[in-house]
Coordinates of C-alpha atoms and ligand atoms in Angstrom, one line a residue:
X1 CA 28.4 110.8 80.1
X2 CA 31.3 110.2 82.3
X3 CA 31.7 113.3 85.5
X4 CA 34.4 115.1 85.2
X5 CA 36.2 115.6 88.6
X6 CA 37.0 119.3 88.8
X7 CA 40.5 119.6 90.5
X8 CA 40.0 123.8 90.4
X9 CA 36.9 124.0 91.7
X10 CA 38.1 121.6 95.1
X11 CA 41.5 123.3 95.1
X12 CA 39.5 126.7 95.5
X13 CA 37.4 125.1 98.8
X14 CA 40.8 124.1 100.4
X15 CA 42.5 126.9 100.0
X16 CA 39.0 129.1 100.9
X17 CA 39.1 126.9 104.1
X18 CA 42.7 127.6 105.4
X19 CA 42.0 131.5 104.3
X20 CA 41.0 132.4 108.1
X21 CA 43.3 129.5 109.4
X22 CA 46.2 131.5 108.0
X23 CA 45.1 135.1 109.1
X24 CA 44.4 133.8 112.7
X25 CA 48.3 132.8 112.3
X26 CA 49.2 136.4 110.8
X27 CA 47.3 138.2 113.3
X28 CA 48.6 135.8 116.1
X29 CA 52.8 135.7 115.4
X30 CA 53.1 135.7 112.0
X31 CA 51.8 134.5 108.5
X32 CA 53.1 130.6 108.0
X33 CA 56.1 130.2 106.0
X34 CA 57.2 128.0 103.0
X35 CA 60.4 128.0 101.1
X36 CA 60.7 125.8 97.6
X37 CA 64.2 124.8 97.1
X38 CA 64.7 124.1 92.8
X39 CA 68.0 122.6 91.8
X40 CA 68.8 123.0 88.4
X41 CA 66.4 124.3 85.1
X42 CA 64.2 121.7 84.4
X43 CA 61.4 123.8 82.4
X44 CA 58.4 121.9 84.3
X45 CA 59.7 122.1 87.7
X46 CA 60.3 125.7 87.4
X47 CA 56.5 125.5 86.6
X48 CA 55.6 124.0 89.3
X49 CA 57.4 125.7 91.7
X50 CA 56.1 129.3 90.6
X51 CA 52.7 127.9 90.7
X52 CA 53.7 126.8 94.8
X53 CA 55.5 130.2 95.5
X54 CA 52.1 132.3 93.9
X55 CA 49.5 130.2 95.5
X56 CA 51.9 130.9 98.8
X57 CA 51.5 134.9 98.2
X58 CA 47.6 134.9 96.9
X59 CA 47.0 133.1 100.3
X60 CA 49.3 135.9 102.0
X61 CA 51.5 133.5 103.4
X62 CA 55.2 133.8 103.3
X63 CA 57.3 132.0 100.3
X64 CA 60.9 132.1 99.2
X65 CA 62.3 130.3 96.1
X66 CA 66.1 129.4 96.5
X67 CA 67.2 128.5 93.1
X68 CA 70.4 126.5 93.0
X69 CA 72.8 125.6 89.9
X70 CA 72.2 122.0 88.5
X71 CA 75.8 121.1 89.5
X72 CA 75.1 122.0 93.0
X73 CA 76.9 119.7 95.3
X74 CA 74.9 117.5 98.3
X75 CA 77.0 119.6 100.4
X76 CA 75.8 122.5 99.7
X77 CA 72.4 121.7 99.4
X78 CA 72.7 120.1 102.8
X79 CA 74.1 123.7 103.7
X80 CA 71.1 125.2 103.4
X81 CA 68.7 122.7 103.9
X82 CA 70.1 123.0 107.9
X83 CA 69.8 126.6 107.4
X84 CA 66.3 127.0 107.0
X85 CA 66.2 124.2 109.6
X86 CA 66.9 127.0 112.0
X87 CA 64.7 129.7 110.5
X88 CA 62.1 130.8 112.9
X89 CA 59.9 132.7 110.3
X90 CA 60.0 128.9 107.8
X91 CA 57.5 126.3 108.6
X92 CA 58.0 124.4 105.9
X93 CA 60.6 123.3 103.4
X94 CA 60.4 121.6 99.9
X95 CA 62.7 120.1 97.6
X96 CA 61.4 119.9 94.3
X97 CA 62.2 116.5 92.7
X98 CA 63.4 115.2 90.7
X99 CA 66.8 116.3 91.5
X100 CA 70.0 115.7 89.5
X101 CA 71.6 112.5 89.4
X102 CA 74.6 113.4 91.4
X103 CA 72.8 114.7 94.4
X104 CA 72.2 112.2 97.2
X105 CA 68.5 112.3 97.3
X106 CA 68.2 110.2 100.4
X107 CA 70.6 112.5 102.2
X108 CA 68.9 115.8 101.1
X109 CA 65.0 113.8 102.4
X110 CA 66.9 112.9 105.6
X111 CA 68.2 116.6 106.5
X112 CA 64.9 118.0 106.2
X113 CA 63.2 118.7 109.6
X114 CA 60.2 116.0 110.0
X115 CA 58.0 119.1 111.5
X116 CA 59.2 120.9 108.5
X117 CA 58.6 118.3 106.0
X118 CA 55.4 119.3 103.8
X119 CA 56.0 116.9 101.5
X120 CA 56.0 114.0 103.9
X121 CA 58.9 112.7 102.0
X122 CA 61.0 111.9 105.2
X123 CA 61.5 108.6 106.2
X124 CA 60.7 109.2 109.8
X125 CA 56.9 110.8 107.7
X126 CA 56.5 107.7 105.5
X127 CA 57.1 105.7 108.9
X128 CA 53.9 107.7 110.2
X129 CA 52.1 106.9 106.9
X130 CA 52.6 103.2 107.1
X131 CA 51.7 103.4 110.7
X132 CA 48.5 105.3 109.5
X133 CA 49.6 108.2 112.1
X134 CA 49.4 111.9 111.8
X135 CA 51.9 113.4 110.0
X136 CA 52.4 115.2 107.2
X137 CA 51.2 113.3 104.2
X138 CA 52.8 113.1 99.9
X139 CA 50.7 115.9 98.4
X140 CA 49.6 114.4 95.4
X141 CA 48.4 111.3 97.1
X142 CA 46.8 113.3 100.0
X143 CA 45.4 115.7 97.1
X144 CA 43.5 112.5 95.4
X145 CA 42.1 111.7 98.8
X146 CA 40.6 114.9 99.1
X147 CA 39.0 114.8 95.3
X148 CA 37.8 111.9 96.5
X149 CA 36.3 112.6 99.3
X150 CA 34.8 116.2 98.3
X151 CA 33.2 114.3 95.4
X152 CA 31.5 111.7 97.3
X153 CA 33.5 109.0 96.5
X154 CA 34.1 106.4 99.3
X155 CA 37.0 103.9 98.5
X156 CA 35.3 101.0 101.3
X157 CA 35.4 97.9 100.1
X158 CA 36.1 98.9 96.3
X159 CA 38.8 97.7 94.3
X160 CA 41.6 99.8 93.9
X161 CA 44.4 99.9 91.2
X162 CA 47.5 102.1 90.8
X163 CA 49.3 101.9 88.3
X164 CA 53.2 103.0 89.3
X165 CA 55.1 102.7 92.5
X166 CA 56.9 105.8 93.1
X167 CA 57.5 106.9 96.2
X168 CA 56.1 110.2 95.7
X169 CA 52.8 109.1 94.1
X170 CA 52.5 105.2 93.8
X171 CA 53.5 104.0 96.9
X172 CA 51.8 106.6 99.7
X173 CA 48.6 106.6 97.2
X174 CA 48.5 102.5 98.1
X175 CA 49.0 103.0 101.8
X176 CA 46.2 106.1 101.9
X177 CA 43.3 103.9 99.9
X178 CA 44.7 100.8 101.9
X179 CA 43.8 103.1 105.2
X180 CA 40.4 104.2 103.5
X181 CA 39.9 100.3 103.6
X182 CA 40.1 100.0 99.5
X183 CA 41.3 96.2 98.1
X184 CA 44.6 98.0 96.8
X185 CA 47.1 96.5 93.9
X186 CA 49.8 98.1 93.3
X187 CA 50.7 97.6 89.7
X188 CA 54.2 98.5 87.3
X189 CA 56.4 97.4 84.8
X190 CA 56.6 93.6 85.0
X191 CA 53.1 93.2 86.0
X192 CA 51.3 90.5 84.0
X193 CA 48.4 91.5 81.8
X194 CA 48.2 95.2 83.1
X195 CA 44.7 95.6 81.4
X196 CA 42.8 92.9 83.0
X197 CA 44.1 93.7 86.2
X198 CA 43.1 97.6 85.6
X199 CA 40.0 96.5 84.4
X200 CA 39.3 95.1 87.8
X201 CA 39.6 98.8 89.7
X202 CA 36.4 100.4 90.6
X203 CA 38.8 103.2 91.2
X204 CA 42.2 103.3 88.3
X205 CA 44.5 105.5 89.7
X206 CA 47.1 105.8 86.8
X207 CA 50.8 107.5 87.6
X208 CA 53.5 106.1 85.7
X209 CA 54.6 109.1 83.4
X210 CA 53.3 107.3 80.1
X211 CA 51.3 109.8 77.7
X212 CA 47.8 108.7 77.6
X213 CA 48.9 105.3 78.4
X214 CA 45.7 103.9 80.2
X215 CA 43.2 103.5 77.0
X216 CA 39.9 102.0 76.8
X217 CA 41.2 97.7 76.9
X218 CA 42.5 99.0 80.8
X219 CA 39.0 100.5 81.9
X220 CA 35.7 98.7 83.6
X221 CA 33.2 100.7 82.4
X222 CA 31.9 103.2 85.1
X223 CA 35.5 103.1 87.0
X224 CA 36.3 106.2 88.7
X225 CA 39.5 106.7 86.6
X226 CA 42.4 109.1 88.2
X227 CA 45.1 110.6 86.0
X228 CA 48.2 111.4 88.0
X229 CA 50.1 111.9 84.9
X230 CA 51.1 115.2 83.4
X231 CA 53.2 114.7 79.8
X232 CA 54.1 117.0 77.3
X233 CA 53.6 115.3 73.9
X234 CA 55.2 117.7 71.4
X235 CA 54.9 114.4 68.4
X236 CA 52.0 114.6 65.6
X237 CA 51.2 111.4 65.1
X238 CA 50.9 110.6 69.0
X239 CA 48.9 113.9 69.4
X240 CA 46.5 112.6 66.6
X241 CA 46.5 109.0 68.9
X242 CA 45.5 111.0 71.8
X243 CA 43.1 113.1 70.0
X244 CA 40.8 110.4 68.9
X245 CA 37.6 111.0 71.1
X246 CA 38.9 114.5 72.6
X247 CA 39.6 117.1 69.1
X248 CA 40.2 119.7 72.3
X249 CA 43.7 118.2 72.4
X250 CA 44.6 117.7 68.3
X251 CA 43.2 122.0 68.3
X252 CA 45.7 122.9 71.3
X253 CA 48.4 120.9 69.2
X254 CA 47.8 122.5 66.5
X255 CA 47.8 126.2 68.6
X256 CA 51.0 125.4 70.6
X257 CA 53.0 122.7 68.7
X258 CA 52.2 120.8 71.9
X259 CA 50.1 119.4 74.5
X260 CA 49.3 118.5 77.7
X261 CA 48.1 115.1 78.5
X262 CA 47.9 112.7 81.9
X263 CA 48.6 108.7 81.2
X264 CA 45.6 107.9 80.5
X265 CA 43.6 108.3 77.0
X266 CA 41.3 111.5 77.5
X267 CA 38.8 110.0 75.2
X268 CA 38.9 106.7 76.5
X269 CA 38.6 108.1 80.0
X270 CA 35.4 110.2 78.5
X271 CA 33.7 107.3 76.4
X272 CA 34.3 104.9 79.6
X273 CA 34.8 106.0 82.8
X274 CA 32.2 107.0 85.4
X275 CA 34.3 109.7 87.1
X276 CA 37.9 110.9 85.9
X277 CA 40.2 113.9 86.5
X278 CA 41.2 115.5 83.4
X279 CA 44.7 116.8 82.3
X280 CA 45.4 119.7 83.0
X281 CA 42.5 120.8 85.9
X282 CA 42.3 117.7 87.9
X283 CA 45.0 116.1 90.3
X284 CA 47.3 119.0 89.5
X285 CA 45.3 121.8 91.6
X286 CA 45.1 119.5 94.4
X287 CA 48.9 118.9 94.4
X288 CA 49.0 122.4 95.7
X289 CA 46.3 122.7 97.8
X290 CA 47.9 120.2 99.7
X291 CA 51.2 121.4 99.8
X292 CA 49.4 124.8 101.3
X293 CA 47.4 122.7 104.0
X294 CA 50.6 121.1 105.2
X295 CA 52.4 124.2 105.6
X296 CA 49.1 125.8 107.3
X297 CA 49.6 122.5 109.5
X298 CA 52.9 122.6 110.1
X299 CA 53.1 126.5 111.1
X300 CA 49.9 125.7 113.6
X301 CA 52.1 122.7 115.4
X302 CA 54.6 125.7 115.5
X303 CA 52.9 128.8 116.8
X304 CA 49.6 128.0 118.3
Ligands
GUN1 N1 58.0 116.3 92.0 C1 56.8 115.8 91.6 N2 55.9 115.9 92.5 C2 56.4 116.5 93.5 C3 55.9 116.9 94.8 O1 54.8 116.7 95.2 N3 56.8 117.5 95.6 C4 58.1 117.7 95.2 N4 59.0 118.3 96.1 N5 58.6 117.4 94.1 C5 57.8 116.8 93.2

């Protein structure tokens, strides 16, 4: 039986850890402070985002959601990007992405503050992160790190593969298993014969947005098997696909009309893998955690 790497249950010992880290803060100056900027009404992102802002106020730190008009202008964005720039009580500031074509995402990344970057998607951030420097680090990436490492996994000398090169997942994901002294590929579209090179990974991370994507032909057996993905499949026929192995999924089709599924093949993952993270519950949690560790960070480099 393959473990199942439980995301909640690690998300809960972050966030228990920077408990006292933020009252110290409170009872120092103030409680840190995060605000999450969404652009536009993109059901999942407004998901995410709520799940940020209520993690924020369970952990009593400060949050503000600035919700802006999907025809919002770089401009303006800009505007207030500088603004909370200069907010004393904001520590850290967050852009949730993907944002609409006609916004100039390299210009809105640039504006934010480095010290107030807690998604460490600044260049000047990514800079620190090739130069394996301290800074504040991708969440998602920095999040699998952590699983890792809280479930005894050591990525020395193994093989890794990552399947996508983002730059908010792919790319920093390479560069932090690279620094953990993993053999890292770095695999995407045009690669030749994805599944043999997967099926060389002792660790498959798999982030390329494709709905159970990563079946059994792409996994050694007893790979530690990382599911990035999160897709909303709302099809029959490819919920019946994805249910082969895991019924859990074809019952909360049948409950919702839809379902929830990473890239890779949940029953595959199962019937294979020695490890994975399952969708939703693993990598997801940790996203946040993260995100509530850099802020934590950033408000310490600010007050204490
Ligand atoms: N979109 C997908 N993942 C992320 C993330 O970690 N941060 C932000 N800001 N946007 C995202």
């Amino acid at each position: 039986m393959a473990r199942i790497l439980d995301g909640k249950a690690i998300q809960q010992q972050i966030l228990d850890e920077l408990r006292p880290r933020i009252a110290r803060l409170a009872a120092l100056r103030r409680p840190p402070g995060l605000v999450a900027i969404l652009v536009g009404d993109t059901p999942a992102s407004q998901l995410y985002v709520a799940s940020k802002v209520k993690t924020c106020r369970e952990l009593g730190m400060y949050s503000e959601e600035l919700r802006l008009p999907a025809a919002v202008s770089t401009e303006e964005l800009l505007g207030h990007i500088r603004h909370f720039n200069e907010r004393d009580d904001i520590d850290g500031i967050l852009v949730q992405m993907p944002l609409p074509k006609h916004v100039d995402s390299r210009a809105v990344l640039l504006a934010i503050r480095p010290e107030k970057d807690v998604d460490g998607f600044h260049p000047f951030n990514v800079g620190q992160l090739v130069a394996n420097a301290p800074a504040p680090r991708a969440c998602t990436p920095a999040g699998v790190m952590e699983l890792l490492r809280r479930s005894g996994i050591d990525p020395a000398g193994a093989e890794a593969v990552i399947v996508g090169r983002s730059d908010i997942v792919g790319k920093p994901m390479a560069l932090l298993l690279l620094h953990a002294h993993a053999t890292v590929t770095i695999c995407h579209s045009k690669t030749r014969d994805l599944p043999a090179v997967c099926r060389r990974a002792d660790i498959l991370v798999a982030a390329m947005g494709k709905p159970a994507f990563i079946t059994a032909e792409f996994i050694r057996p007893g790979a530690v098997v990382i599911d990035v993905g999160i897709n909303r499949v709302t099809d029959r026929a490819e919920a019946e696909r994805i249910a082969r192995g895991a019924p859990a999924k074809l019952a909360a089709f049948e409950k919702n009309g839809s379902v929830l599924v990473g890239d890779v093949h949940p029953g595959d993952a199962a019937a294979l893998a020695g490890a994975y993270t399952p969708v939703p519950g693993g990598v997801g949690p940790l996203t946040i955690a993260m995100l509530m560790a850099n802020t934590v960070e950033c408000a310490e480099k600010r007050l204490a």
